[in-house]
Structure formats: structure tokens, C-alpha cells
Coordinates of C-alpha atoms and ligand atoms in Angstrom, one line a residue:
X1 CA 24.7 287.9 133.3
X2 CA 23.1 290.1 135.9
X3 CA 19.4 290.4 136.1
X4 CA 19.4 293.8 134.4
X5 CA 21.4 292.6 131.4
X6 CA 19.1 289.6 131.2
X7 CA 16.2 292.0 131.1
X8 CA 17.5 293.8 128.1
X9 CA 18.1 290.4 126.3
X10 CA 14.5 289.4 127.0
X11 CA 13.3 292.7 125.7
X12 CA 15.2 292.3 122.5
X13 CA 14.0 288.7 122.0
X14 CA 10.4 289.8 122.6
X15 CA 10.8 292.8 120.3
X16 CA 12.1 290.6 117.5
X17 CA 9.1 288.2 117.9
X18 CA 6.8 291.1 117.8
X19 CA 8.5 292.4 114.6
X20 CA 7.9 289.0 113.0
X21 CA 4.3 288.8 114.1
X22 CA 3.6 292.1 112.5
X23 CA 5.2 291.2 109.2
X24 CA 7.9 293.8 109.7
X25 CA 11.1 291.6 109.7
X26 CA 13.6 293.1 107.3
X27 CA 15.8 290.6 105.4
X28 CA 18.8 291.5 103.4
X29 CA 19.5 290.0 100.0
X30 CA 23.2 289.5 99.1
X31 CA 24.3 290.7 95.7
X32 CA 27.0 288.6 94.0
X33 CA 27.5 291.0 91.1
X34 CA 27.8 294.7 90.3
X35 CA 24.6 296.7 90.7
X36 CA 22.7 296.8 87.4
X37 CA 19.4 295.8 85.8
X38 CA 20.6 292.2 85.4
X39 CA 22.4 290.9 88.4
X40 CA 23.1 287.9 90.5
X41 CA 21.5 288.0 93.9
X42 CA 21.9 285.2 96.5
X43 CA 23.3 283.1 93.7
X44 CA 20.3 283.6 91.3
X45 CA 20.1 285.7 88.1
X46 CA 17.4 288.4 88.6
X47 CA 16.2 291.7 87.2
X48 CA 16.7 294.3 89.9
X49 CA 14.1 297.1 90.5
X50 CA 15.6 297.9 94.0
X51 CA 18.5 300.2 93.4
X52 CA 18.8 304.0 93.4
X53 CA 21.2 303.7 90.5
X54 CA 18.9 305.7 88.3
X55 CA 21.3 306.3 85.5
X56 CA 22.9 302.9 85.5
X57 CA 26.3 304.3 86.4
X58 CA 27.2 302.0 89.3
X59 CA 28.7 299.4 87.0
X60 CA 29.9 302.0 84.3
X61 CA 33.3 301.0 82.9
X62 CA 34.7 304.5 82.9
X63 CA 33.8 305.1 86.5
X64 CA 35.2 301.8 87.6
X65 CA 38.4 302.7 85.8
X66 CA 38.5 306.1 87.6
X67 CA 38.0 304.3 90.9
X68 CA 41.0 302.0 90.2
X69 CA 43.1 304.9 89.0
X70 CA 42.2 306.8 92.2
X71 CA 43.2 303.9 94.3
X72 CA 46.5 303.5 92.5
X73 CA 47.3 307.2 92.8
X74 CA 46.0 307.9 96.3
X75 CA 46.0 304.5 98.0
X76 CA 43.2 302.7 99.7
X77 CA 42.3 305.0 102.6
X78 CA 42.4 308.7 103.3
X79 CA 44.3 308.3 106.6
X80 CA 42.4 310.8 108.6
X81 CA 39.6 313.3 109.0
X82 CA 39.4 316.2 106.5
X83 CA 40.7 318.7 109.1
X84 CA 43.6 316.4 110.2
X85 CA 45.4 315.2 107.0
X86 CA 42.7 313.2 105.2
X87 CA 41.6 315.9 102.7
X88 CA 43.1 314.9 99.4
X89 CA 43.5 316.6 96.0
X90 CA 40.7 314.3 94.8
X91 CA 38.3 315.6 97.4
X92 CA 39.3 319.2 96.7
X93 CA 38.8 318.7 92.9
X94 CA 35.5 317.1 93.3
X95 CA 34.2 320.0 95.5
X96 CA 35.2 322.4 92.8
X97 CA 33.5 320.3 90.2
X98 CA 30.3 320.0 92.2
X99 CA 30.1 323.8 93.0
X100 CA 30.5 324.6 89.3
X101 CA 27.9 322.0 88.3
X102 CA 25.1 322.5 90.8
X103 CA 25.8 325.8 92.4
X104 CA 24.0 328.1 89.9
X105 CA 21.3 329.0 92.5
X106 CA 23.7 331.3 94.4
X107 CA 26.3 333.9 93.5
X108 CA 29.3 332.5 95.3
X109 CA 28.8 328.7 95.5
X110 CA 31.0 326.4 97.3
X111 CA 30.6 322.6 97.8
X112 CA 31.6 320.4 100.7
X113 CA 31.9 316.6 100.2
X114 CA 30.6 314.2 102.8
X115 CA 31.0 310.4 103.2
X116 CA 27.2 309.9 103.2
X117 CA 24.0 311.9 102.7
X118 CA 22.9 310.9 106.1
X119 CA 25.9 312.7 107.6
X120 CA 25.5 315.7 105.3
X121 CA 21.9 316.2 106.5
X122 CA 22.9 315.8 110.2
X123 CA 25.8 318.3 109.5
X124 CA 23.6 321.0 107.8
X125 CA 20.9 320.8 110.5
X126 CA 23.1 320.7 113.6
X127 CA 25.4 323.4 112.3
X128 CA 22.7 325.8 111.1
X129 CA 20.0 325.2 113.7
X130 CA 20.1 325.2 117.4
X131 CA 17.8 325.7 120.4
X132 CA 16.4 329.0 119.3
X133 CA 15.8 328.0 115.7
X134 CA 12.4 327.4 114.3
X135 CA 12.4 324.5 111.8
X136 CA 9.5 323.7 109.5
X137 CA 9.7 320.2 108.1
X138 CA 7.6 318.3 105.5
X139 CA 5.8 315.3 107.1
X140 CA 7.3 312.9 104.5
X141 CA 10.9 314.0 104.8
X142 CA 13.7 311.5 104.8
X143 CA 14.8 309.9 108.2
X144 CA 18.2 311.7 108.0
X145 CA 16.5 315.1 107.9
X146 CA 14.3 314.1 110.8
X147 CA 17.2 312.9 112.8
X148 CA 19.2 316.0 112.0
X149 CA 16.4 318.3 113.2
X150 CA 16.1 316.2 116.4
X151 CA 19.8 316.4 117.1
X152 CA 19.8 320.2 116.5
X153 CA 17.4 320.6 119.4
X154 CA 15.5 323.2 117.3
X155 CA 11.9 323.9 117.8
X156 CA 10.2 321.9 115.1
X157 CA 6.9 322.1 113.3
X158 CA 5.9 319.5 110.8
X159 CA 3.7 320.6 108.0
X160 CA 1.4 318.2 106.1
X161 CA 3.1 316.8 103.1
X162 CA 3.7 319.5 100.4
X163 CA 0.8 321.6 101.9
X164 CA 2.0 325.2 101.1
X165 CA -1.1 326.9 102.6
X166 CA -0.4 325.1 105.9
X167 CA 3.2 326.0 105.8
X168 CA 2.3 329.7 105.0
X169 CA 0.0 329.7 108.1
X170 CA 2.6 328.2 110.3
X171 CA 5.3 330.6 109.3
X172 CA 2.8 333.5 109.7
X173 CA 1.8 332.4 113.2
X174 CA 5.4 332.2 114.3
X175 CA 6.5 335.7 113.3
X176 CA 9.4 336.0 115.7
X177 CA 11.7 338.6 114.1
X178 CA 14.7 337.4 116.0
X179 CA 14.4 333.6 115.5
X180 CA 16.3 332.0 112.6
X181 CA 13.8 330.0 110.5
X182 CA 14.6 327.0 108.4
X183 CA 12.4 325.2 106.0
X184 CA 13.5 321.6 105.3
X185 CA 12.3 319.4 102.4
X186 CA 13.1 316.5 100.2
X187 CA 12.9 317.5 96.5
X188 CA 11.8 314.1 95.3
X189 CA 10.2 312.1 98.1
X190 CA 12.0 308.8 98.4
X191 CA 9.1 306.4 99.0
X192 CA 6.5 308.2 96.9
X193 CA 8.5 309.7 94.0
X194 CA 6.5 312.9 94.0
X195 CA 8.2 316.3 94.0
X196 CA 8.2 319.2 96.4
X197 CA 6.7 322.6 95.2
X198 CA 10.1 324.2 95.2
X199 CA 9.2 327.5 93.6
X200 CA 6.5 328.1 96.2
X201 CA 8.9 327.0 99.0
X202 CA 11.5 329.6 97.9
X203 CA 8.7 332.3 97.7
X204 CA 7.6 331.4 101.3
X205 CA 11.2 331.4 102.5
X206 CA 11.8 334.9 101.1
X207 CA 8.5 336.1 102.4
X208 CA 9.2 335.1 106.0
X209 CA 13.0 335.6 106.0
X210 CA 13.6 331.8 106.3
X211 CA 16.4 329.6 104.9
X212 CA 15.4 326.7 102.7
X213 CA 17.3 323.4 102.9
X214 CA 16.6 321.0 100.0
X215 CA 17.6 317.3 100.0
X216 CA 18.0 316.4 96.3
X217 CA 19.1 312.8 97.0
X218 CA 16.8 311.5 94.2
X219 CA 17.1 314.5 91.9
X220 CA 20.9 315.1 91.5
X221 CA 22.0 313.7 88.2
X222 CA 18.5 313.1 87.0
X223 CA 16.6 316.4 87.1
X224 CA 17.4 319.7 85.4
X225 CA 19.6 320.6 82.4
X226 CA 22.6 318.1 82.3
X227 CA 21.2 316.6 85.5
X228 CA 22.3 319.6 87.6
X229 CA 19.5 318.9 90.1
X230 CA 16.1 320.1 91.2
X231 CA 17.0 323.7 91.8
X232 CA 18.4 324.1 88.3
X233 CA 15.3 322.2 87.0
X234 CA 13.1 324.9 88.5
X235 CA 15.5 327.7 87.6
X236 CA 15.5 328.9 91.2
X237 CA 18.0 331.3 92.7
X238 CA 18.3 332.6 96.2
X239 CA 21.2 333.3 98.6
X240 CA 19.2 331.5 101.3
X241 CA 19.2 328.1 99.7
X242 CA 21.2 325.2 101.0
X243 CA 21.4 322.2 98.6
X244 CA 22.2 318.6 99.6
X245 CA 22.9 316.2 96.8
X246 CA 23.9 312.5 97.2
X247 CA 26.4 310.6 95.1
X248 CA 25.5 307.0 95.8
X249 CA 22.2 307.2 93.9
X250 CA 22.2 308.5 90.3
X251 CA 25.9 309.3 90.4
X252 CA 26.4 305.5 91.1
X253 CA 29.3 305.8 93.6
X254 CA 29.1 307.0 97.2
X255 CA 29.0 310.1 99.3
X256 CA 27.1 313.4 99.3
X257 CA 27.7 317.1 99.1
X258 CA 26.3 320.3 100.5
X259 CA 26.4 323.3 98.1
X260 CA 25.6 326.8 99.4
X261 CA 27.0 330.3 99.6
X262 CA 30.7 330.1 100.5
X263 CA 30.2 331.5 104.0
X264 CA 27.7 328.8 104.8
X265 CA 30.1 326.1 103.7
X266 CA 33.0 327.6 105.6
X267 CA 30.8 327.6 108.7
X268 CA 30.1 323.8 108.2
X269 CA 33.8 323.1 107.9
X270 CA 34.3 324.9 111.3
X271 CA 31.3 323.6 113.1
X272 CA 29.6 320.6 111.6
X273 CA 30.4 317.6 113.9
X274 CA 29.5 314.9 111.3
X275 CA 32.0 316.5 109.0
X276 CA 34.8 317.0 111.5
X277 CA 34.8 313.9 113.6
X278 CA 35.0 311.2 111.0
X279 CA 37.6 309.8 108.6
X280 CA 37.5 311.2 105.1
X281 CA 36.2 308.7 102.7
X282 CA 38.8 307.1 100.3
X283 CA 40.1 309.6 97.8
X284 CA 39.5 307.0 95.1
X285 CA 35.8 307.4 95.8
X286 CA 36.0 311.1 95.2
X287 CA 38.1 310.6 92.1
X288 CA 35.4 308.2 90.8
X289 CA 32.6 310.7 91.6
X290 CA 34.4 313.4 89.5
X291 CA 34.4 311.0 86.6
X292 CA 30.7 310.3 87.2
X293 CA 29.8 314.0 87.3
X294 CA 31.6 314.4 83.9
X295 CA 29.4 311.6 82.4
X296 CA 26.3 313.0 84.0
X297 CA 26.9 316.3 82.4
X298 CA 27.8 314.8 79.0
X299 CA 25.7 313.8 75.9
X300 CA 25.8 310.3 77.3
X301 CA 24.2 311.6 80.5
X302 CA 21.5 313.2 78.3
X303 CA 20.9 309.9 76.5
X304 CA 20.6 308.0 79.8
X305 CA 18.1 310.6 81.2
X306 CA 16.0 310.4 77.9
X307 CA 15.9 306.6 78.1
X308 CA 15.0 306.7 81.8
X309 CA 12.2 309.2 81.0
X310 CA 10.7 306.8 78.5
X311 CA 10.9 303.9 80.9
X312 CA 9.0 306.1 83.5
X313 CA 6.2 306.7 81.0
X314 CA 6.0 302.9 80.2
X315 CA 5.9 302.1 83.9
X316 CA 3.2 304.7 84.7
X317 CA 0.9 303.2 82.0
X318 CA 1.7 299.6 83.2
X319 CA 0.9 300.4 86.9
X320 CA -2.4 302.1 86.0
X321 CA -3.5 298.7 84.5
X322 CA -3.0 296.8 87.8
X323 CA -5.6 296.4 90.5
X324 CA -3.5 298.3 93.0
X325 CA -2.9 302.0 93.6
X326 CA 0.0 303.6 91.8
X327 CA 1.3 306.9 93.2
X328 CA 1.2 309.8 90.7
X329 CA 5.0 309.9 90.2
X330 CA 6.9 311.3 87.3
X331 CA 10.3 310.2 88.6
X332 CA 12.3 307.0 88.7
X333 CA 10.6 306.0 91.9
X334 CA 7.3 304.3 91.0
X335 CA 5.5 303.0 94.0
X336 CA 2.5 300.6 94.0
X337 CA 0.6 300.9 97.2
X338 CA -0.8 297.6 98.4
X339 CA -1.7 298.5 102.0
X340 CA -1.2 295.5 104.3
X341 CA 2.3 294.3 105.2
X342 CA 1.7 290.6 104.6
X343 CA 0.0 291.1 101.3
X344 CA 2.8 293.4 100.2
X345 CA 5.4 290.8 101.2
X346 CA 3.4 288.0 99.4
X347 CA 3.4 290.0 96.2
X348 CA 7.1 290.8 96.5
X349 CA 7.8 287.0 97.0
X350 CA 5.7 286.1 94.0
X351 CA 7.6 288.6 91.8
X352 CA 10.8 287.1 93.2
X353 CA 9.7 283.7 91.9
X354 CA 9.5 285.4 88.5
X355 CA 13.1 286.5 88.9
X356 CA 12.1 290.1 89.6
X357 CA 13.5 292.0 92.6
X358 CA 11.0 294.6 93.8
X359 CA 11.4 295.5 97.4
X360 CA 8.4 295.7 99.8
X361 CA 8.5 298.9 101.8
X362 CA 6.8 298.8 105.2
X363 CA 6.4 300.9 108.3
X364 CA 8.2 302.7 109.8
X365 CA 9.7 303.7 106.4
X366 CA 6.1 304.5 105.2
X367 CA 2.9 305.2 107.3
X368 CA 1.0 302.2 108.6
X369 CA -1.5 300.8 106.1
X370 CA 0.4 302.1 103.1
X371 CA 2.9 299.3 102.6
X372 CA 4.0 299.3 99.0
X373 CA 6.2 297.9 96.3
X374 CA 8.8 300.4 95.4
X375 CA 9.7 299.9 91.7
X376 CA 12.9 301.8 91.1
X377 CA 13.9 302.4 87.5
X378 CA 17.3 302.7 86.0
X379 CA 18.6 303.7 82.6
X380 CA 20.2 300.2 82.7
X381 CA 16.7 298.7 82.3
X382 CA 15.3 297.9 78.8
X383 CA 11.6 298.0 77.7
X384 CA 11.9 294.2 77.7
X385 CA 12.7 294.2 81.4
X386 CA 9.5 296.2 82.0
X387 CA 7.5 293.8 79.8
X388 CA 8.6 291.0 82.2
X389 CA 7.5 293.0 85.2
X390 CA 4.2 293.8 83.5
X391 CA 3.6 290.1 82.7
X392 CA 4.4 289.1 86.3
X393 CA 2.1 291.7 87.8
X394 CA -0.7 290.5 85.5
X395 CA -0.4 286.9 86.5
X396 CA -0.5 287.4 90.3
Ligands
PLP1 C1 19.3 308.1 100.4 C2 18.9 309.4 101.0 C3 19.7 310.1 101.9 C4 20.9 309.5 102.5 O1 22.0 309.4 101.6 P1 23.1 308.4 101.8 O2 24.2 308.9 100.9 O3 22.5 307.1 101.3 O4 23.5 308.3 103.2 C5 19.3 311.3 102.3 N1 18.1 311.8 101.9 C6 17.3 311.2 101.1 C7 16.0 311.8 100.7 C8 17.6 309.9 100.6 O5 16.8 309.2 99.8

């Protein structure tokens, strides 16, 4: 190796040591079974509170069967990008299903399916924002929105988390009639579980002629009538809304979609590089998501959401009885803020001894000093699973 390549190697080694010293080393657990409440992880039976499988659909028999049917009908891989041969009937059908299901906020909705939510966010931001655009972004937005804004090269202002007075002032101060303005927010914040003031955000967008991009990764399938998502939940309508939903969380499969006015979606097909320059995901995945959306919209979906709501209430009461600080969350994401990295890791390790998998979330995912346990609830959990967690938290 030359001296310069050695220098990089030494930098990495030192960097990893540093990560260890600060209690920031991330370790992966390996699951040996389907994602569910009761699963086998690294060879041991555990109760999982780590997944985003909020409705317990990842292991659903009907969705598994749809995945198998899709593979048998369309094969294993799509064979190409969406614009060059990889766009299957299963993708097209799913897009129609999603536009009909979640597009009620706009007159002429159209949906576009992506392989991941990360890519969907990069696509929306790089295709709709550019150098001249003013972007207003919540301080706790997901990394994929932050990266999308960076990649777009737009001029960005970060407003304090959910602070509508601050956002109003920022928009007011940048009253440039010619600049496109984009407000960007998570609907449910992924590490806190709290929700964005969507009605107020739409009002501000209308007041200042801005567009509003909402990332409903944790709301799609869970919030609103039939699980149609956060915009339906708040009964909001505006032609200037762009909705991003993900399909690997409550929908239990994989992928994401953007739903917006048909002109916006056509623009994404023409211009969004994370859409154009990648292989379309396997058609079987899209076929399975269509099955998942039917279940989400059904009475079974309602029953799963009702059960989840009752688990959320039980958990809120349980966390208030601990000596740590729960976040005021009414969603399936129920964080318990511990503070220091090493203490958070120690508590997660103690819970692991009890056969409970609750991940420790540390910087840079959350701000320094706010390391936390992120208890993630699923309709696959029972009240008995929560009783075990309650017992373990009380014996620490
Ligand atoms: C998970 C998540 C994403 C990314 O979605 P993937 O499909 O996992 O790539 C985007 N935004 C938020 C808020 C998320 O929580």
C-alpha cells in the first residue's frame, strides 16, 4: 500500500476506536425467523420491540402467499429500470391502488412506486427543488429528507421542531415572490413518535405560496380512516401537497410511494434520478404490497389498528411508572429517554437478558444526551408481552 492508502486505513481504525470509546458502536442482530412479536434472533427466542411492522403484517399468511404468487407469475427479478423494461403490470396495478387509497388530498392523484423510502425522498427533493429553491425543514426530519435537501442544492432553513411561529417568521422574512418554496416534514417523527401540526403546516404553505412535502413513513397504514395516512387523518386537501408513504413499515413488505397531482408525478418519472437510474424492485414485491393494502383497508386492518391503539395506551401508562422520561407519543413509537449512551446500552442489554429486544438509539440518530430506548409496538404484540416488558423495566 502507498502511504496515502495507509493513511486512510489508519484514519478508519482510529475512527472505529473512537466510536467504541464513545459507546457508539452499532451491532447488528441476526433474525432467524419472520419478523413478528415472538421471533428467533441470533438463535434465541425473544419478544421483539424493534420492528416498524406496526400492524404485524410482515409475517401475514395472505401477504406471503401473494409474494409467492407474484414470484410465480412474474419471476424473481424485474429485469431493468422502470423506464427500460422493468415496469411490470404488478407495479402499475399497485400505483393505481395507492393513488385511489391515499390520494384523497388532491383532485387528480397519481402514485409512483419506489424501491425504498430513502430513494423516494431523494427523488422528490432533487426533482422539485434546485439551486433557486427555498426549503424549510423541521429540525427532527428523517435522514433521507435531510440528504435529499442537501443533494438538491436548495437554500435550506431549518426550523425548530414543530415550531409553527418560527416557521411563519422564516417564511415571512424570505418573501421572494419568484423563488419556489418547499416545506418538508415527517408526519410522525421516527425517534420521538410525536406528530407534526399538519393543519397548520398546510395553512402556512397556502399563506406563503409554498409546497408541502410530508413523509408519512410511520403513518401510512396506521393513521386515518382505513389507515389511509396522516393527510386523510387530518382531512386535509391541497393541490400543493406531496405525500410520501413507505411500504416496509406498517404495510409489512418493502418499498415506498409518492402520491401527488398527476403533473407532479409525471415530472418525477421524467426527472427524478433515484427513480430513473435503478433497477425496478421485483414485481412480486409490488404484488405483495397490493395484497397488504387490501388488508390494511379491510375490517381486519381496522381490528389490527384498534388492538395497536390499546397497546399504545397500556405502554404510555407503563412508561409513566418508570424512573426515566417517556416522550409524549400517541403512536406506535414509544421512546424512553435515558440520556447517556452507556446507560442506555446497559439497560438494553439487561432487557435482552429478559428475552426482550428493545433497541438503544444513540447519536447521530438522536441529539447527543438524549439516547433512548425505542419501544416499537405492533398489532402482533399481546397485553401479556407488554406485561413482561413492564416487569423487566421494574426490576432493573
Ligand atoms: C424509514 C423511513 C424512511 C425510509 O424508508 P425506507 O423504505 O426504509 O427506505 C423515510 N422516512 C422516514 C421518516 C422513515 O422513518
